[in-house]
Amino acid sequence: MATWSEFVEEAPRVSEIFQRRHAATGNLCLLATVRADGSPRISPIEPRVFEGRLLLVGMPHTTKFADLARDGRFCLHTATVDPHVGEGDVKLFGTVRDDQDRALHQRFANALFAESGFDLRGQEFDPFYVAELTGGSSVTIDDGALLVTIWKPGEGERVVRKS
């Protein structure tokens, strides 16, 4: 598994596309989790990168967070509106851990308020999920060919060209 910082260092191509698409959609992504019956669930989420961590935080008591509490595996997909993926597309895979460091929560709330005006300062975050990445991939188009870049921790990136 890898932290966000390790991912950025090991996978510059995939991480650049993720960060660009994440910003372009106002932080919106789609989160896949595993329901109690084993079937998949897709939910919108606005993940944040903060202090070298990818955070999956949001409104408490949602079904997506209940899913993650039961089974921490996830897939995070950049929101895409272009079927030709002209701007690229990324999927990240991993698991979450609930980090109950209250000082971290307050630094995050302060930064979120400074960035967006959304005020969560002084509130408790339970859960406060930090992603640990197990892999990722991106898709781009280059000269009419589909380029799939695949990353796994410790292995760097490899590009597969599909014509």
CSV table of C-alpha atoms in Angstrom, one decimal:
chain,number,residue,atom,x,y,z
A,1,MET,CA,0.0,0.0,0.0
A,2,ALA,CA,1.0,3.6,-0.6
A,3,THR,CA,0.2,7.0,0.9
A,4,TRP,CA,-0.8,9.8,-1.4
A,5,SER,CA,2.7,11.3,-1.2
A,6,GLU,CA,4.2,7.9,-2.3
A,7,PHE,CA,1.7,7.6,-5.1
A,8,VAL,CA,2.5,11.1,-6.4
A,9,GLU,CA,6.2,10.2,-6.4
A,10,GLU,CA,5.9,6.8,-8.0
A,11,ALA,CA,3.1,7.6,-10.5
A,12,PRO,CA,3.6,11.1,-11.9
A,13,ARG,CA,1.5,10.5,-15.0
A,14,VAL,CA,-1.5,9.0,-13.2
A,15,SER,CA,-1.3,11.4,-10.3
A,16,GLU,CA,-1.1,14.5,-12.6
A,17,ILE,CA,-4.2,13.4,-14.5
A,18,PHE,CA,-6.1,12.7,-11.3
A,19,GLN,CA,-5.2,16.1,-9.8
A,20,ARG,CA,-6.2,17.9,-13.0
A,21,ARG,CA,-9.5,16.0,-13.4
A,22,HIS,CA,-10.2,16.4,-9.7
A,23,ALA,CA,-9.8,20.1,-9.9
A,24,ALA,CA,-11.7,20.5,-13.1
A,25,THR,CA,-14.8,18.9,-11.6
A,26,GLY,CA,-14.7,20.9,-8.4
A,27,ASN,CA,-13.3,17.9,-6.5
A,28,LEU,CA,-16.1,15.6,-7.5
A,29,CYS,CA,-15.4,11.9,-7.9
A,30,LEU,CA,-17.3,8.7,-7.8
A,31,LEU,CA,-16.6,6.2,-5.0
A,32,ALA,CA,-17.3,2.5,-5.4
A,33,THR,CA,-17.8,0.6,-2.1
A,34,VAL,CA,-19.0,-2.9,-1.2
A,35,ARG,CA,-22.5,-3.2,0.2
A,36,ALA,CA,-23.4,-5.6,3.0
A,37,ASP,CA,-24.8,-8.1,0.5
A,38,GLY,CA,-21.5,-7.9,-1.5
A,39,SER,CA,-22.9,-5.9,-4.4
A,40,PRO,CA,-21.2,-2.7,-5.5
A,41,ARG,CA,-22.4,0.8,-4.6
A,42,ILE,CA,-21.4,4.0,-6.5
A,43,SER,CA,-21.7,7.3,-4.6
A,44,PRO,CA,-20.5,10.9,-5.3
A,45,ILE,CA,-17.8,12.2,-3.0
A,46,GLU,CA,-15.5,15.2,-2.9
A,47,PRO,CA,-12.1,13.7,-1.7
A,48,ARG,CA,-9.4,16.1,-0.6
A,49,VAL,CA,-5.7,15.9,-0.6
A,50,PHE,CA,-4.3,17.3,2.7
A,51,GLU,CA,-0.9,17.1,4.3
A,52,GLY,CA,0.2,14.3,1.9
A,53,ARG,CA,-2.9,12.2,2.5
A,54,LEU,CA,-5.9,11.4,0.3
A,55,LEU,CA,-9.0,12.0,2.5
A,56,LEU,CA,-12.4,10.4,2.0
A,57,VAL,CA,-14.5,12.5,4.3
A,58,GLY,CA,-18.0,13.8,4.1
A,59,MET,CA,-21.4,13.8,5.7
A,60,PRO,CA,-21.4,11.2,8.6
A,61,HIS,CA,-23.9,8.3,8.8
A,62,THR,CA,-24.1,7.8,5.0
A,63,THR,CA,-24.4,4.3,3.5
A,64,LYS,CA,-21.0,4.8,1.7
A,65,PHE,CA,-19.3,5.3,5.0
A,66,ALA,CA,-21.2,2.3,6.6
A,67,ASP,CA,-19.9,0.3,3.6
A,68,LEU,CA,-16.3,1.4,4.3
A,69,ALA,CA,-16.6,0.7,8.0
A,70,ARG,CA,-17.6,-2.8,7.2
A,71,ASP,CA,-15.2,-3.4,4.2
A,72,GLY,CA,-12.5,-0.7,3.7
A,73,ARG,CA,-11.9,-1.5,0.0
A,74,PHE,CA,-12.8,1.2,-2.5
A,75,CYS,CA,-12.3,2.4,-6.1
A,76,LEU,CA,-12.3,6.1,-6.7
A,77,HIS,CA,-13.0,7.3,-10.2
A,78,THR,CA,-12.6,10.8,-11.6
A,79,ALA,CA,-15.9,12.2,-12.8
A,80,THR,CA,-16.1,12.0,-16.6
A,81,VAL,CA,-18.5,13.7,-18.9
A,82,ASP,CA,-16.6,13.1,-22.2
A,83,PRO,CA,-17.1,9.6,-23.7
A,84,HIS,CA,-13.9,10.2,-25.7
A,85,VAL,CA,-11.9,10.9,-22.5
A,86,GLY,CA,-10.1,13.8,-24.2
A,87,GLU,CA,-9.0,15.2,-20.8
A,88,GLY,CA,-8.1,11.8,-19.4
A,89,ASP,CA,-9.6,9.6,-16.7
A,90,VAL,CA,-8.3,7.9,-13.5
A,91,LYS,CA,-9.2,5.1,-11.2
A,92,LEU,CA,-7.6,4.6,-7.8
A,93,PHE,CA,-7.9,1.5,-5.7
A,94,GLY,CA,-7.2,1.0,-2.1
A,95,THR,CA,-8.5,0.7,1.4
A,96,VAL,CA,-9.3,3.2,4.1
A,97,ARG,CA,-8.3,3.6,7.7
A,98,ASP,CA,-10.1,5.7,10.2
A,99,ASP,CA,-7.7,8.3,11.6
A,100,GLN,CA,-9.0,9.8,14.8
A,101,ASP,CA,-6.2,12.3,15.3
A,102,ARG,CA,-8.3,15.3,16.5
A,103,ALA,CA,-5.4,17.7,15.8
A,104,LEU,CA,-5.3,16.5,12.2
A,105,HIS,CA,-9.1,17.0,11.9
A,106,GLN,CA,-8.9,20.6,13.1
A,107,ARG,CA,-6.0,21.4,10.8
A,108,PHE,CA,-8.1,20.0,7.9
A,109,ALA,CA,-11.2,21.9,9.0
A,110,ASN,CA,-9.2,25.1,9.2
A,111,ALA,CA,-7.7,24.6,5.7
A,112,LEU,CA,-11.1,23.7,4.3
A,113,PHE,CA,-12.6,26.8,5.7
A,114,ALA,CA,-9.8,29.0,4.3
A,115,GLU,CA,-10.1,27.4,0.9
A,116,SER,CA,-13.9,27.2,0.5
A,117,GLY,CA,-15.6,29.0,3.4
A,118,PHE,CA,-17.3,25.8,4.4
A,119,ASP,CA,-17.1,25.8,8.2
A,120,LEU,CA,-16.5,22.5,10.0
A,121,ARG,CA,-14.2,24.0,12.5
A,122,GLY,CA,-14.8,22.6,16.0
A,123,GLN,CA,-16.8,19.6,14.7
A,124,GLU,CA,-15.8,16.0,15.3
A,125,PHE,CA,-15.1,13.8,12.3
A,126,ASP,CA,-16.2,10.2,12.8
A,127,PRO,CA,-15.2,8.6,10.6
A,128,PHE,CA,-12.2,10.4,9.1
A,129,TYR,CA,-11.0,8.1,6.4
A,130,VAL,CA,-7.5,8.2,5.0
A,131,ALA,CA,-6.9,6.3,1.8
A,132,GLU,CA,-4.1,3.8,1.5
A,133,LEU,CA,-3.6,3.1,-2.2
A,134,THR,CA,-3.1,-0.4,-3.7
A,135,GLY,CA,-3.1,0.6,-7.4
A,136,GLY,CA,-4.3,3.0,-10.0
A,137,SER,CA,-4.7,3.5,-13.7
A,138,SER,CA,-5.3,6.3,-16.1
A,139,VAL,CA,-6.6,6.5,-19.7
A,140,THR,CA,-5.7,9.1,-22.2
A,141,ILE,CA,-5.9,9.4,-26.0
A,142,ASP,CA,-2.6,10.0,-28.0
A,143,ASP,CA,-2.6,10.1,-31.8
A,144,GLY,CA,-5.9,8.2,-31.9
A,145,ALA,CA,-4.6,5.4,-29.7
A,146,LEU,CA,-5.8,4.7,-26.2
A,147,LEU,CA,-2.9,4.9,-23.6
A,148,VAL,CA,-3.6,3.0,-20.4
A,149,THR,CA,-1.1,3.8,-17.6
A,150,ILE,CA,-1.1,1.3,-14.8
A,151,TRP,CA,0.5,1.8,-11.4
A,152,LYS,CA,1.1,-0.5,-8.4
A,153,PRO,CA,3.0,0.5,-5.3
A,154,GLY,CA,6.8,-0.1,-5.6
A,155,GLU,CA,6.5,-1.0,-9.3
A,156,GLY,CA,6.2,2.5,-10.9
A,157,GLU,CA,4.1,3.1,-14.0
A,158,ARG,CA,3.8,1.1,-17.2
A,159,VAL,CA,2.0,2.2,-20.3
A,160,VAL,CA,-0.1,0.0,-22.5
A,161,ARG,CA,-0.9,1.4,-26.0
A,162,LYS,CA,-4.1,0.1,-27.5
A,163,SER,CA,-4.9,1.0,-31.1
